[in-house]
Short mmCIF file of N, CA and C in Angstrom, two decimals:
data_model
loop_
_atom_site.label_atom_id
_atom_site.label_comp_id
_atom_site.label_asym_id
_atom_site.label_seq_id
_atom_site.Cartn_x
_atom_site.Cartn_y
_atom_site.Cartn_z
N UNK J 1 0.82 -1.19 0.00
CA UNK J 1 0.00 0.00 0.00
C UNK J 1 0.87 1.26 0.00
N UNK J 2 1.84 1.31 0.91
CA UNK J 2 2.72 2.48 1.02
C UNK J 2 3.47 2.70 -0.29
N UNK J 3 3.92 1.63 -0.91
CA UNK J 3 4.68 1.73 -2.16
C UNK J 3 3.82 2.34 -3.27
N UNK J 4 2.56 1.91 -3.36
CA UNK J 4 1.66 2.45 -4.38
C UNK J 4 1.39 3.93 -4.13
N UNK J 5 1.25 4.32 -2.87
CA UNK J 5 1.04 5.74 -2.56
C UNK J 5 2.25 6.57 -2.98
N UNK J 6 3.44 6.04 -2.77
CA UNK J 6 4.65 6.72 -3.23
C UNK J 6 4.64 6.88 -4.74
N UNK J 7 4.20 5.84 -5.45
CA UNK J 7 4.15 5.91 -6.91
C UNK J 7 3.13 6.95 -7.37
N UNK J 8 2.01 7.05 -6.69
CA UNK J 8 1.00 8.06 -7.03
C UNK J 8 1.63 9.45 -6.95
N UNK J 9 2.29 9.72 -5.85
CA UNK J 9 2.91 11.04 -5.65
C UNK J 9 4.02 11.27 -6.68
N UNK J 10 4.81 10.25 -6.94
CA UNK J 10 5.90 10.36 -7.91
C UNK J 10 5.38 10.67 -9.31
N UNK J 11 4.37 9.94 -9.77
CA UNK J 11 3.80 10.14 -11.11
C UNK J 11 3.19 11.54 -11.20
N UNK J 12 2.39 11.92 -10.22
CA UNK J 12 1.73 13.22 -10.26
C UNK J 12 2.74 14.37 -10.16
N UNK J 13 3.72 14.25 -9.30
CA UNK J 13 4.73 15.30 -9.15
C UNK J 13 5.55 15.48 -10.43
N UNK J 14 5.89 14.36 -11.06
CA UNK J 14 6.63 14.43 -12.32
C UNK J 14 5.79 15.13 -13.39
N UNK J 15 4.52 14.79 -13.45
CA UNK J 15 3.63 15.45 -14.42
C UNK J 15 3.57 16.94 -14.16
N UNK J 16 3.46 17.34 -12.91
CA UNK J 16 3.38 18.77 -12.60
C UNK J 16 4.71 19.49 -12.82
N UNK J 17 5.82 18.78 -12.68
CA UNK J 17 7.12 19.38 -13.03
C UNK J 17 7.19 19.65 -14.53
N UNK J 18 6.70 18.71 -15.32
CA UNK J 18 6.74 18.84 -16.78
C UNK J 18 5.65 19.78 -17.30
N UNK J 19 4.49 19.73 -16.66
CA UNK J 19 3.31 20.47 -17.12
C UNK J 19 2.63 21.16 -15.93
N UNK J 20 3.19 22.28 -15.47
CA UNK J 20 2.66 22.95 -14.27
C UNK J 20 1.21 23.42 -14.39
N UNK J 21 0.69 23.57 -15.60
CA UNK J 21 -0.70 24.02 -15.78
C UNK J 21 -1.69 22.86 -15.68
N UNK J 22 -1.21 21.65 -15.44
CA UNK J 22 -2.10 20.48 -15.36
C UNK J 22 -3.12 20.66 -14.25
N UNK J 23 -4.32 20.19 -14.53
CA UNK J 23 -5.40 20.21 -13.55
C UNK J 23 -5.78 18.77 -13.21
N UNK J 24 -6.73 18.62 -12.33
CA UNK J 24 -7.15 17.30 -11.88
C UNK J 24 -7.55 16.39 -13.04
N UNK J 25 -8.26 16.93 -14.01
CA UNK J 25 -8.69 16.12 -15.15
C UNK J 25 -7.48 15.59 -15.93
N UNK J 26 -6.42 16.36 -15.99
CA UNK J 26 -5.19 15.93 -16.68
C UNK J 26 -4.51 14.81 -15.89
N UNK J 27 -4.55 14.92 -14.56
CA UNK J 27 -3.97 13.86 -13.73
C UNK J 27 -4.80 12.58 -13.83
N UNK J 28 -6.11 12.73 -13.88
CA UNK J 28 -6.96 11.55 -14.06
C UNK J 28 -6.60 10.83 -15.36
N UNK J 29 -6.48 11.60 -16.43
CA UNK J 29 -6.13 11.04 -17.74
C UNK J 29 -4.78 10.32 -17.66
N UNK J 30 -3.84 10.93 -16.97
CA UNK J 30 -2.51 10.35 -16.80
C UNK J 30 -2.58 8.98 -16.10
N UNK J 31 -3.28 8.92 -14.99
CA UNK J 31 -3.37 7.66 -14.25
C UNK J 31 -4.18 6.62 -15.02
N UNK J 32 -5.21 7.06 -15.72
CA UNK J 32 -6.00 6.14 -16.54
C UNK J 32 -5.11 5.52 -17.62
N UNK J 33 -4.36 6.37 -18.31
CA UNK J 33 -3.47 5.87 -19.36
C UNK J 33 -2.36 5.00 -18.79
N UNK J 34 -1.87 5.35 -17.60
CA UNK J 34 -0.82 4.57 -16.97
C UNK J 34 -1.31 3.23 -16.45
N UNK J 35 -2.61 3.04 -16.46
CA UNK J 35 -3.21 1.78 -16.04
C UNK J 35 -3.69 0.95 -17.22
N UNK J 36 -4.41 1.59 -18.14
CA UNK J 36 -5.05 0.86 -19.24
C UNK J 36 -4.34 0.99 -20.58
N UNK J 37 -3.40 1.94 -20.70
CA UNK J 37 -2.70 2.11 -21.96
C UNK J 37 -3.61 2.64 -23.05
N UNK J 38 -3.34 2.27 -24.30
CA UNK J 38 -4.08 2.83 -25.44
C UNK J 38 -5.31 2.00 -25.84
N UNK J 39 -5.77 1.13 -24.99
CA UNK J 39 -6.87 0.22 -25.37
C UNK J 39 -8.06 0.96 -25.97
N UNK J 40 -8.51 2.03 -25.32
CA UNK J 40 -9.71 2.73 -25.79
C UNK J 40 -9.50 3.39 -27.15
N UNK J 41 -8.29 3.84 -27.43
CA UNK J 41 -7.99 4.50 -28.70
C UNK J 41 -7.98 3.49 -29.85
N UNK J 42 -7.65 2.26 -29.54
CA UNK J 42 -7.45 1.25 -30.58
C UNK J 42 -8.67 0.37 -30.84
N UNK J 43 -9.81 0.72 -30.27
CA UNK J 43 -11.02 -0.08 -30.51
C UNK J 43 -11.41 -0.07 -31.97
N UNK J 44 -11.21 1.04 -32.66
CA UNK J 44 -11.44 1.15 -34.10
C UNK J 44 -10.10 1.48 -34.74
N UNK J 45 -9.38 0.46 -35.19
CA UNK J 45 -8.01 0.66 -35.65
C UNK J 45 -7.92 1.53 -36.91
N UNK J 46 -8.89 1.42 -37.80
CA UNK J 46 -8.86 2.25 -39.02
C UNK J 46 -8.99 3.73 -38.64
N UNK J 47 -9.91 4.03 -37.74
CA UNK J 47 -10.08 5.42 -37.29
C UNK J 47 -8.84 5.88 -36.52
N UNK J 48 -8.27 4.99 -35.73
CA UNK J 48 -7.07 5.34 -34.96
C UNK J 48 -5.91 5.70 -35.89
N UNK J 49 -5.75 4.97 -36.97
CA UNK J 49 -4.68 5.26 -37.93
C UNK J 49 -4.93 6.58 -38.65
N UNK J 50 -6.17 6.83 -39.05
CA UNK J 50 -6.52 8.10 -39.70
C UNK J 50 -6.24 9.28 -38.77
N UNK J 51 -6.69 9.16 -37.53
CA UNK J 51 -6.51 10.24 -36.58
C UNK J 51 -5.02 10.46 -36.28
N UNK J 52 -4.26 9.39 -36.19
CA UNK J 52 -2.82 9.49 -35.97
C UNK J 52 -2.17 10.27 -37.11
N UNK J 53 -2.50 9.92 -38.35
CA UNK J 53 -1.92 10.61 -39.51
C UNK J 53 -2.29 12.09 -39.51
N UNK J 54 -3.55 12.41 -39.17
CA UNK J 54 -3.98 13.81 -39.11
C UNK J 54 -3.23 14.57 -38.01
N UNK J 55 -3.09 13.95 -36.86
CA UNK J 55 -2.48 14.63 -35.72
C UNK J 55 -0.99 14.89 -35.94
N UNK J 56 -0.33 14.05 -36.69
CA UNK J 56 1.09 14.25 -36.99
C UNK J 56 1.29 15.53 -37.79
N UNK J 57 0.27 15.95 -38.53
CA UNK J 57 0.37 17.17 -39.33
C UNK J 57 0.23 18.45 -38.52
N UNK J 58 -0.01 18.36 -37.22
CA UNK J 58 -0.11 19.55 -36.38
C UNK J 58 1.19 20.34 -36.44
N UNK J 59 1.07 21.63 -36.17
CA UNK J 59 2.27 22.47 -36.24
C UNK J 59 2.90 22.74 -34.88
N UNK J 60 2.18 22.49 -33.79
CA UNK J 60 2.73 22.74 -32.46
C UNK J 60 2.69 21.45 -31.63
N UNK J 61 3.79 21.20 -30.94
CA UNK J 61 3.92 20.01 -30.12
C UNK J 61 4.51 20.37 -28.76
N UNK J 62 4.21 19.54 -27.80
CA UNK J 62 4.81 19.67 -26.47
C UNK J 62 6.33 19.51 -26.62
N UNK J 63 7.08 20.10 -25.70
CA UNK J 63 8.53 19.95 -25.72
C UNK J 63 8.98 18.64 -25.10
N UNK J 64 8.10 17.99 -24.35
CA UNK J 64 8.43 16.71 -23.72
C UNK J 64 8.31 15.62 -24.79
N UNK J 65 9.42 14.96 -25.09
CA UNK J 65 9.43 13.96 -26.17
C UNK J 65 8.84 12.63 -25.73
N UNK J 66 9.05 12.26 -24.48
CA UNK J 66 8.43 11.06 -23.94
C UNK J 66 8.33 11.19 -22.44
N UNK J 67 7.41 10.40 -21.89
CA UNK J 67 7.16 10.50 -20.45
C UNK J 67 6.74 9.13 -19.93
N UNK J 68 7.40 8.69 -18.88
CA UNK J 68 7.02 7.45 -18.22
C UNK J 68 5.78 7.73 -17.39
N UNK J 69 4.66 7.10 -17.75
CA UNK J 69 3.40 7.31 -17.03
C UNK J 69 2.96 6.01 -16.35
N UNK J 70 3.88 5.11 -16.16
CA UNK J 70 3.56 3.80 -15.57
C UNK J 70 2.90 3.96 -14.21
N UNK J 71 1.74 3.34 -14.09
CA UNK J 71 1.10 3.28 -12.78
C UNK J 71 0.81 1.82 -12.45
N UNK J 72 -0.30 1.28 -12.89
CA UNK J 72 -0.57 -0.14 -12.64
C UNK J 72 0.09 -1.01 -13.71
N UNK J 73 0.40 -0.42 -14.83
CA UNK J 73 1.12 -1.11 -15.91
C UNK J 73 2.25 -0.19 -16.38
N UNK J 74 3.13 -0.72 -17.24
CA UNK J 74 4.29 0.04 -17.71
C UNK J 74 4.02 0.68 -19.07
N UNK J 75 3.65 1.97 -19.04
CA UNK J 75 3.35 2.69 -20.27
C UNK J 75 4.10 4.01 -20.34
N UNK J 76 4.33 4.44 -21.57
CA UNK J 76 4.98 5.71 -21.86
C UNK J 76 4.10 6.52 -22.80
N UNK J 77 4.13 7.83 -22.65
CA UNK J 77 3.59 8.73 -23.67
C UNK J 77 4.75 9.04 -24.61
N UNK J 78 4.50 8.94 -25.90
CA UNK J 78 5.52 9.28 -26.89
C UNK J 78 4.97 10.40 -27.78
N UNK J 79 5.71 11.49 -27.85
CA UNK J 79 5.31 12.68 -28.58
C UNK J 79 5.32 12.39 -30.09
N UNK J 80 4.26 12.82 -30.77
CA UNK J 80 4.14 12.57 -32.21
C UNK J 80 5.11 13.40 -33.04
N UNK J 81 5.75 14.39 -32.44
CA UNK J 81 6.77 15.14 -33.17
C UNK J 81 7.91 14.20 -33.60
N UNK J 82 8.12 13.11 -32.85
CA UNK J 82 9.15 12.13 -33.22
C UNK J 82 8.79 11.43 -34.52
N UNK J 83 7.51 11.27 -34.77
CA UNK J 83 7.06 10.69 -36.04
C UNK J 83 7.14 11.75 -37.13
N UNK J 84 6.68 12.94 -36.82
CA UNK J 84 6.72 14.03 -37.80
C UNK J 84 8.16 14.29 -38.29
N UNK J 85 9.11 14.22 -37.36
CA UNK J 85 10.52 14.45 -37.70
C UNK J 85 11.24 13.19 -38.19
N UNK J 86 10.49 12.14 -38.40
CA UNK J 86 10.98 10.86 -38.96
C UNK J 86 12.00 10.15 -38.07
N UNK J 87 11.91 10.40 -36.76
CA UNK J 87 12.76 9.66 -35.82
C UNK J 87 12.12 8.32 -35.47
N UNK J 88 10.80 8.26 -35.62
CA UNK J 88 10.03 7.03 -35.45
C UNK J 88 9.11 6.93 -36.66
N UNK J 89 9.05 5.75 -37.26
CA UNK J 89 8.17 5.56 -38.43
C UNK J 89 6.73 5.35 -37.96
N UNK J 90 5.79 5.92 -38.72
CA UNK J 90 4.39 5.84 -38.34
C UNK J 90 3.91 4.39 -38.28
N UNK J 91 4.36 3.54 -39.20
CA UNK J 91 3.90 2.15 -39.16
C UNK J 91 4.47 1.41 -37.95
N UNK J 92 5.67 1.77 -37.52
CA UNK J 92 6.23 1.18 -36.30
C UNK J 92 5.45 1.63 -35.07
N UNK J 93 5.11 2.91 -35.01
CA UNK J 93 4.32 3.41 -33.89
C UNK J 93 2.95 2.75 -33.88
N UNK J 94 2.35 2.59 -35.04
CA UNK J 94 1.02 1.97 -35.08
C UNK J 94 1.09 0.51 -34.63
N UNK J 95 2.12 -0.19 -35.04
CA UNK J 95 2.31 -1.57 -34.58
C UNK J 95 2.46 -1.60 -33.05
N UNK J 96 3.18 -0.63 -32.51
CA UNK J 96 3.35 -0.52 -31.06
C UNK J 96 2.01 -0.25 -30.37
N UNK J 97 1.18 0.58 -30.98
CA UNK J 97 -0.13 0.88 -30.41
C UNK J 97 -1.02 -0.37 -30.37
N UNK J 98 -1.03 -1.10 -31.47
CA UNK J 98 -1.84 -2.32 -31.54
C UNK J 98 -1.40 -3.30 -30.46
N UNK J 99 -0.09 -3.54 -30.38
CA UNK J 99 0.43 -4.49 -29.39
C UNK J 99 0.18 -3.98 -27.96
N UNK J 100 0.40 -2.70 -27.74
CA UNK J 100 0.24 -2.12 -26.40
C UNK J 100 -1.21 -2.12 -25.94
N UNK J 101 -2.14 -2.04 -26.88
CA UNK J 101 -3.56 -2.01 -26.51
C UNK J 101 -4.02 -3.34 -25.93
N UNK J 102 -3.23 -4.36 -26.09
CA UNK J 102 -3.60 -5.70 -25.60
C UNK J 102 -3.07 -5.99 -24.20
N UNK J 103 -2.28 -5.07 -23.61
CA UNK J 103 -1.63 -5.42 -22.35
C UNK J 103 -2.00 -4.55 -21.16
N UNK J 104 -2.95 -3.65 -21.31
CA UNK J 104 -3.35 -2.81 -20.18
C UNK J 104 -3.97 -3.64 -19.07
N UNK J 105 -4.15 -3.01 -17.93
CA UNK J 105 -4.73 -3.68 -16.76
C UNK J 105 -6.12 -4.22 -17.10
N UNK J 106 -6.42 -5.36 -16.53
CA UNK J 106 -7.74 -5.97 -16.76
C UNK J 106 -8.54 -5.94 -15.47
N UNK J 107 -8.81 -4.75 -15.00
CA UNK J 107 -9.61 -4.60 -13.79
C UNK J 107 -11.00 -4.13 -14.20
N UNK J 108 -11.97 -4.43 -13.37
CA UNK J 108 -13.34 -4.03 -13.65
C UNK J 108 -13.52 -2.53 -13.44
N UNK J 109 -14.64 -2.02 -13.92
CA UNK J 109 -14.93 -0.61 -13.72
C UNK J 109 -15.01 -0.28 -12.22
N UNK J 110 -15.63 -1.16 -11.46
CA UNK J 110 -15.74 -0.91 -10.00
C UNK J 110 -14.37 -0.92 -9.34
N UNK J 111 -13.49 -1.80 -9.78
CA UNK J 111 -12.13 -1.83 -9.22
C UNK J 111 -11.37 -0.55 -9.59
N UNK J 112 -11.54 -0.09 -10.85
CA UNK J 112 -10.89 1.15 -11.26
C UNK J 112 -11.44 2.33 -10.45
N UNK J 113 -12.75 2.36 -10.26
CA UNK J 113 -13.37 3.43 -9.48
C UNK J 113 -12.78 3.48 -8.07
N UNK J 114 -12.68 2.33 -7.46
CA UNK J 114 -12.11 2.25 -6.11
C UNK J 114 -10.64 2.72 -6.12
N UNK J 115 -9.90 2.28 -7.13
CA UNK J 115 -8.49 2.67 -7.24
C UNK J 115 -8.38 4.18 -7.45
N UNK J 116 -9.23 4.72 -8.34
CA UNK J 116 -9.15 6.16 -8.60
C UNK J 116 -9.44 6.97 -7.33
N UNK J 117 -10.45 6.59 -6.57
CA UNK J 117 -10.77 7.36 -5.37
C UNK J 117 -9.64 7.27 -4.34
N UNK J 118 -8.91 6.18 -4.35
CA UNK J 118 -7.72 6.08 -3.49
C UNK J 118 -6.63 7.03 -4.00
N UNK J 119 -6.42 7.05 -5.31
CA UNK J 119 -5.46 7.98 -5.92
C UNK J 119 -5.86 9.42 -5.57
N UNK J 120 -7.14 9.72 -5.72
CA UNK J 120 -7.66 11.06 -5.45
C UNK J 120 -7.34 11.49 -4.01
N UNK J 121 -7.55 10.60 -3.06
CA UNK J 121 -7.26 10.93 -1.64
C UNK J 121 -5.78 11.24 -1.45
N UNK J 122 -4.91 10.44 -2.06
CA UNK J 122 -3.47 10.67 -1.93
C UNK J 122 -3.10 12.01 -2.57
N UNK J 123 -3.65 12.29 -3.74
CA UNK J 123 -3.35 13.55 -4.42
C UNK J 123 -3.81 14.76 -3.61
N UNK J 124 -4.99 14.68 -3.07
CA UNK J 124 -5.53 15.81 -2.30
C UNK J 124 -4.72 16.06 -1.03
N UNK J 125 -4.10 15.02 -0.50
CA UNK J 125 -3.26 15.18 0.69
C UNK J 125 -1.87 15.70 0.37
N UNK J 126 -1.47 15.66 -0.91
CA UNK J 126 -0.07 15.96 -1.21
C UNK J 126 0.16 17.03 -2.27
N UNK J 127 -0.87 17.46 -2.98
CA UNK J 127 -0.67 18.44 -4.06
C UNK J 127 -1.33 19.77 -3.71
N UNK J 128 -0.90 20.84 -4.39
CA UNK J 128 -1.50 22.16 -4.15
C UNK J 128 -3.00 22.15 -4.49
N UNK J 129 -3.78 22.83 -3.70
CA UNK J 129 -5.23 22.77 -3.87
C UNK J 129 -5.73 23.44 -5.14
N UNK J 130 -4.94 24.32 -5.75
CA UNK J 130 -5.40 24.99 -6.99
C UNK J 130 -5.57 24.01 -8.15
N UNK J 131 -5.01 22.83 -8.05
CA UNK J 131 -5.17 21.80 -9.08
C UNK J 131 -6.61 21.28 -9.09
N UNK J 132 -7.24 21.33 -7.95
CA UNK J 132 -8.56 20.72 -7.77
C UNK J 132 -9.67 21.75 -8.01
N UNK J 133 -9.73 22.29 -9.21
CA UNK J 133 -10.79 23.24 -9.53
C UNK J 133 -12.13 22.53 -9.52
N UNK J 134 -13.20 23.24 -9.20
CA UNK J 134 -14.52 22.60 -9.20
C UNK J 134 -14.87 21.98 -10.57
N UNK J 135 -14.56 22.71 -11.64
CA UNK J 135 -14.87 22.19 -12.98
C UNK J 135 -14.10 20.90 -13.28
N UNK J 136 -12.81 20.90 -13.00
CA UNK J 136 -11.98 19.74 -13.27
C UNK J 136 -12.40 18.55 -12.40
N UNK J 137 -12.69 18.82 -11.14
CA UNK J 137 -13.13 17.75 -10.23
C UNK J 137 -14.46 17.17 -10.68
N UNK J 138 -15.36 18.02 -11.19
CA UNK J 138 -16.65 17.55 -11.67
C UNK J 138 -16.47 16.66 -12.91
N UNK J 139 -15.62 17.08 -13.83
CA UNK J 139 -15.36 16.28 -15.03
C UNK J 139 -14.81 14.90 -14.67
N UNK J 140 -13.92 14.87 -13.69
CA UNK J 140 -13.35 13.58 -13.26
C UNK J 140 -14.42 12.71 -12.62
N UNK J 141 -15.22 13.30 -11.78
CA UNK J 141 -16.29 12.53 -11.12
C UNK J 141 -17.25 11.94 -12.17
N UNK J 142 -17.62 12.75 -13.15
CA UNK J 142 -18.50 12.25 -14.23
C UNK J 142 -17.83 11.14 -15.01
N UNK J 143 -16.54 11.27 -15.26
CA UNK J 143 -15.81 10.24 -16.00
C UNK J 143 -15.77 8.93 -15.21
N UNK J 144 -15.43 9.03 -13.94
CA UNK J 144 -15.31 7.83 -13.10
C UNK J 144 -16.66 7.15 -12.95
N UNK J 145 -17.67 7.92 -12.63
CA UNK J 145 -18.99 7.33 -12.37
C UNK J 145 -19.66 6.84 -13.65
N UNK J 146 -19.43 7.54 -14.76
CA UNK J 146 -20.11 7.20 -16.00
C UNK J 146 -19.30 6.43 -17.01
N UNK J 147 -18.13 5.96 -16.60
CA UNK J 147 -17.23 5.21 -17.49
C UNK J 147 -16.89 6.01 -18.75
N UNK J 148 -16.69 7.31 -18.59
CA UNK J 148 -16.38 8.17 -19.73
C UNK J 148 -14.89 8.46 -19.80
N UNK J 149 -14.44 8.76 -20.99
CA UNK J 149 -13.06 9.20 -21.19
C UNK J 149 -13.03 10.71 -21.04
N UNK J 150 -11.89 11.24 -20.73
CA UNK J 150 -11.75 12.68 -20.58
C UNK J 150 -10.71 13.20 -21.57
N UNK J 151 -10.82 14.48 -21.87
CA UNK J 151 -9.83 15.18 -22.69
C UNK J 151 -9.00 16.04 -21.76
N UNK J 152 -7.84 16.45 -22.23
CA UNK J 152 -7.03 17.36 -21.43
C UNK J 152 -7.79 18.67 -21.21
N UNK J 153 -7.47 19.32 -20.11
CA UNK J 153 -8.09 20.61 -19.79
C UNK J 153 -7.66 21.66 -20.83
N UNK J 154 -8.47 22.70 -20.95
CA UNK J 154 -8.15 23.78 -21.90
C UNK J 154 -6.79 24.41 -21.59
N UNK J 155 -6.47 24.70 -20.31
CA UNK J 155 -5.14 25.27 -20.04
C UNK J 155 -4.00 24.32 -20.45
N UNK J 156 -4.19 23.04 -20.27
CA UNK J 156 -3.17 22.06 -20.65
C UNK J 156 -2.99 22.06 -22.17
N UNK J 157 -4.09 22.05 -22.89
CA UNK J 157 -4.02 22.05 -24.36
C UNK J 157 -3.35 23.31 -24.88
N UNK J 158 -3.75 24.47 -24.32
CA UNK J 158 -3.16 25.75 -24.74
C UNK J 158 -1.67 25.82 -24.45
N UNK J 159 -1.28 25.33 -23.29
CA UNK J 159 0.10 25.46 -22.86
C UNK J 159 1.04 24.44 -23.50
N UNK J 160 0.55 23.23 -23.76
CA UNK J 160 1.47 22.14 -24.11
C UNK J 160 1.21 21.45 -25.45
N UNK J 161 0.09 21.69 -26.07
CA UNK J 161 -0.20 21.07 -27.36
C UNK J 161 0.09 19.56 -27.32
N UNK J 162 -0.66 18.84 -26.50
CA UNK J 162 -0.36 17.42 -26.29
C UNK J 162 -0.77 16.53 -27.46
N UNK J 163 0.19 16.18 -28.26
CA UNK J 163 -0.03 15.25 -29.37
C UNK J 163 0.92 14.08 -29.13
N UNK J 164 0.36 13.02 -28.57
CA UNK J 164 1.17 11.87 -28.19
C UNK J 164 0.34 10.61 -28.32
N UNK J 165 0.99 9.48 -28.18
CA UNK J 165 0.30 8.20 -28.06
C UNK J 165 0.93 7.46 -26.90
N UNK J 166 0.17 6.53 -26.33
CA UNK J 166 0.61 5.74 -25.19
C UNK J 166 0.99 4.35 -25.68
N UNK J 167 2.21 3.94 -25.35
CA UNK J 167 2.68 2.61 -25.75
C UNK J 167 3.37 1.94 -24.55
N UNK J 168 3.52 0.64 -24.65
CA UNK J 168 4.16 -0.10 -23.56
C UNK J 168 5.64 0.25 -23.44
N UNK J 169 6.19 0.00 -22.27
CA UNK J 169 7.62 0.22 -22.04
C UNK J 169 8.45 -0.59 -23.05
N UNK J 170 8.07 -1.83 -23.27
CA UNK J 170 8.80 -2.68 -24.22
C UNK J 170 8.87 -2.04 -25.60
N UNK J 171 7.73 -1.55 -26.09
CA UNK J 171 7.71 -0.92 -27.40
C UNK J 171 8.42 0.43 -27.39
N UNK J 172 8.32 1.16 -26.30
CA UNK J 172 9.06 2.41 -26.18
C UNK J 172 10.55 2.15 -26.34
N UNK J 173 11.07 1.17 -25.61
CA UNK J 173 12.50 0.87 -25.68
C UNK J 173 12.89 0.41 -27.09
N UNK J 174 12.00 -0.33 -27.73
CA UNK J 174 12.27 -0.79 -29.10
C UNK J 174 12.32 0.39 -30.08
N UNK J 175 11.37 1.30 -29.97
CA UNK J 175 11.27 2.42 -30.90
C UNK J 175 12.32 3.50 -30.66
N UNK J 176 12.56 3.79 -29.41
CA UNK J 176 13.49 4.88 -29.06
C UNK J 176 14.92 4.38 -28.99
N UNK J 177 15.08 3.09 -28.74
CA UNK J 177 16.42 2.51 -28.73
C UNK J 177 17.18 2.71 -27.43
N UNK J 178 16.44 2.86 -26.35
CA UNK J 178 17.10 3.04 -25.05
C UNK J 178 16.30 2.31 -23.99
N UNK J 179 16.99 1.91 -22.95
CA UNK J 179 16.32 1.31 -21.81
C UNK J 179 16.03 2.41 -20.81
N UNK J 180 14.83 2.48 -20.36
CA UNK J 180 14.41 3.56 -19.47
C UNK J 180 14.09 3.00 -18.12
#
């Protein structure tokens, strides 16, 4: 239990170091992705590939090239600028997404809800209260209770232009060529 609480604080603190404008909804998305990976994005693979190709054409990208978001499973966010700049091939990234979508946590919605509320308690005890805006907290509550996905907050989108995909640690190391 203590070890998991340390990981919660570590993941959230790292996110806030990289993205100080993050709000509660952004942290929820982070922990969700660090648990389930890209499974939800890959339910319609044809649409996922189309959207990936469109998003690579964006003109603004976050400065963070990759980020370890491992929580219940080992996942990384990989910035699509690496694909745009031809450091990673789009077909290799897509193969990584397909494979990574099969390895996320297999917990029930009720188990995730319970886990999230535990994460929430740890975050509220350890992070600055300005992160917990009423709007952001409401969006998270609706997502958790209604099994909905969330988007990044408007301040996060404006500040960081988050264009990334979530892949497993194994695929990250394969694509980037380093052990993390």
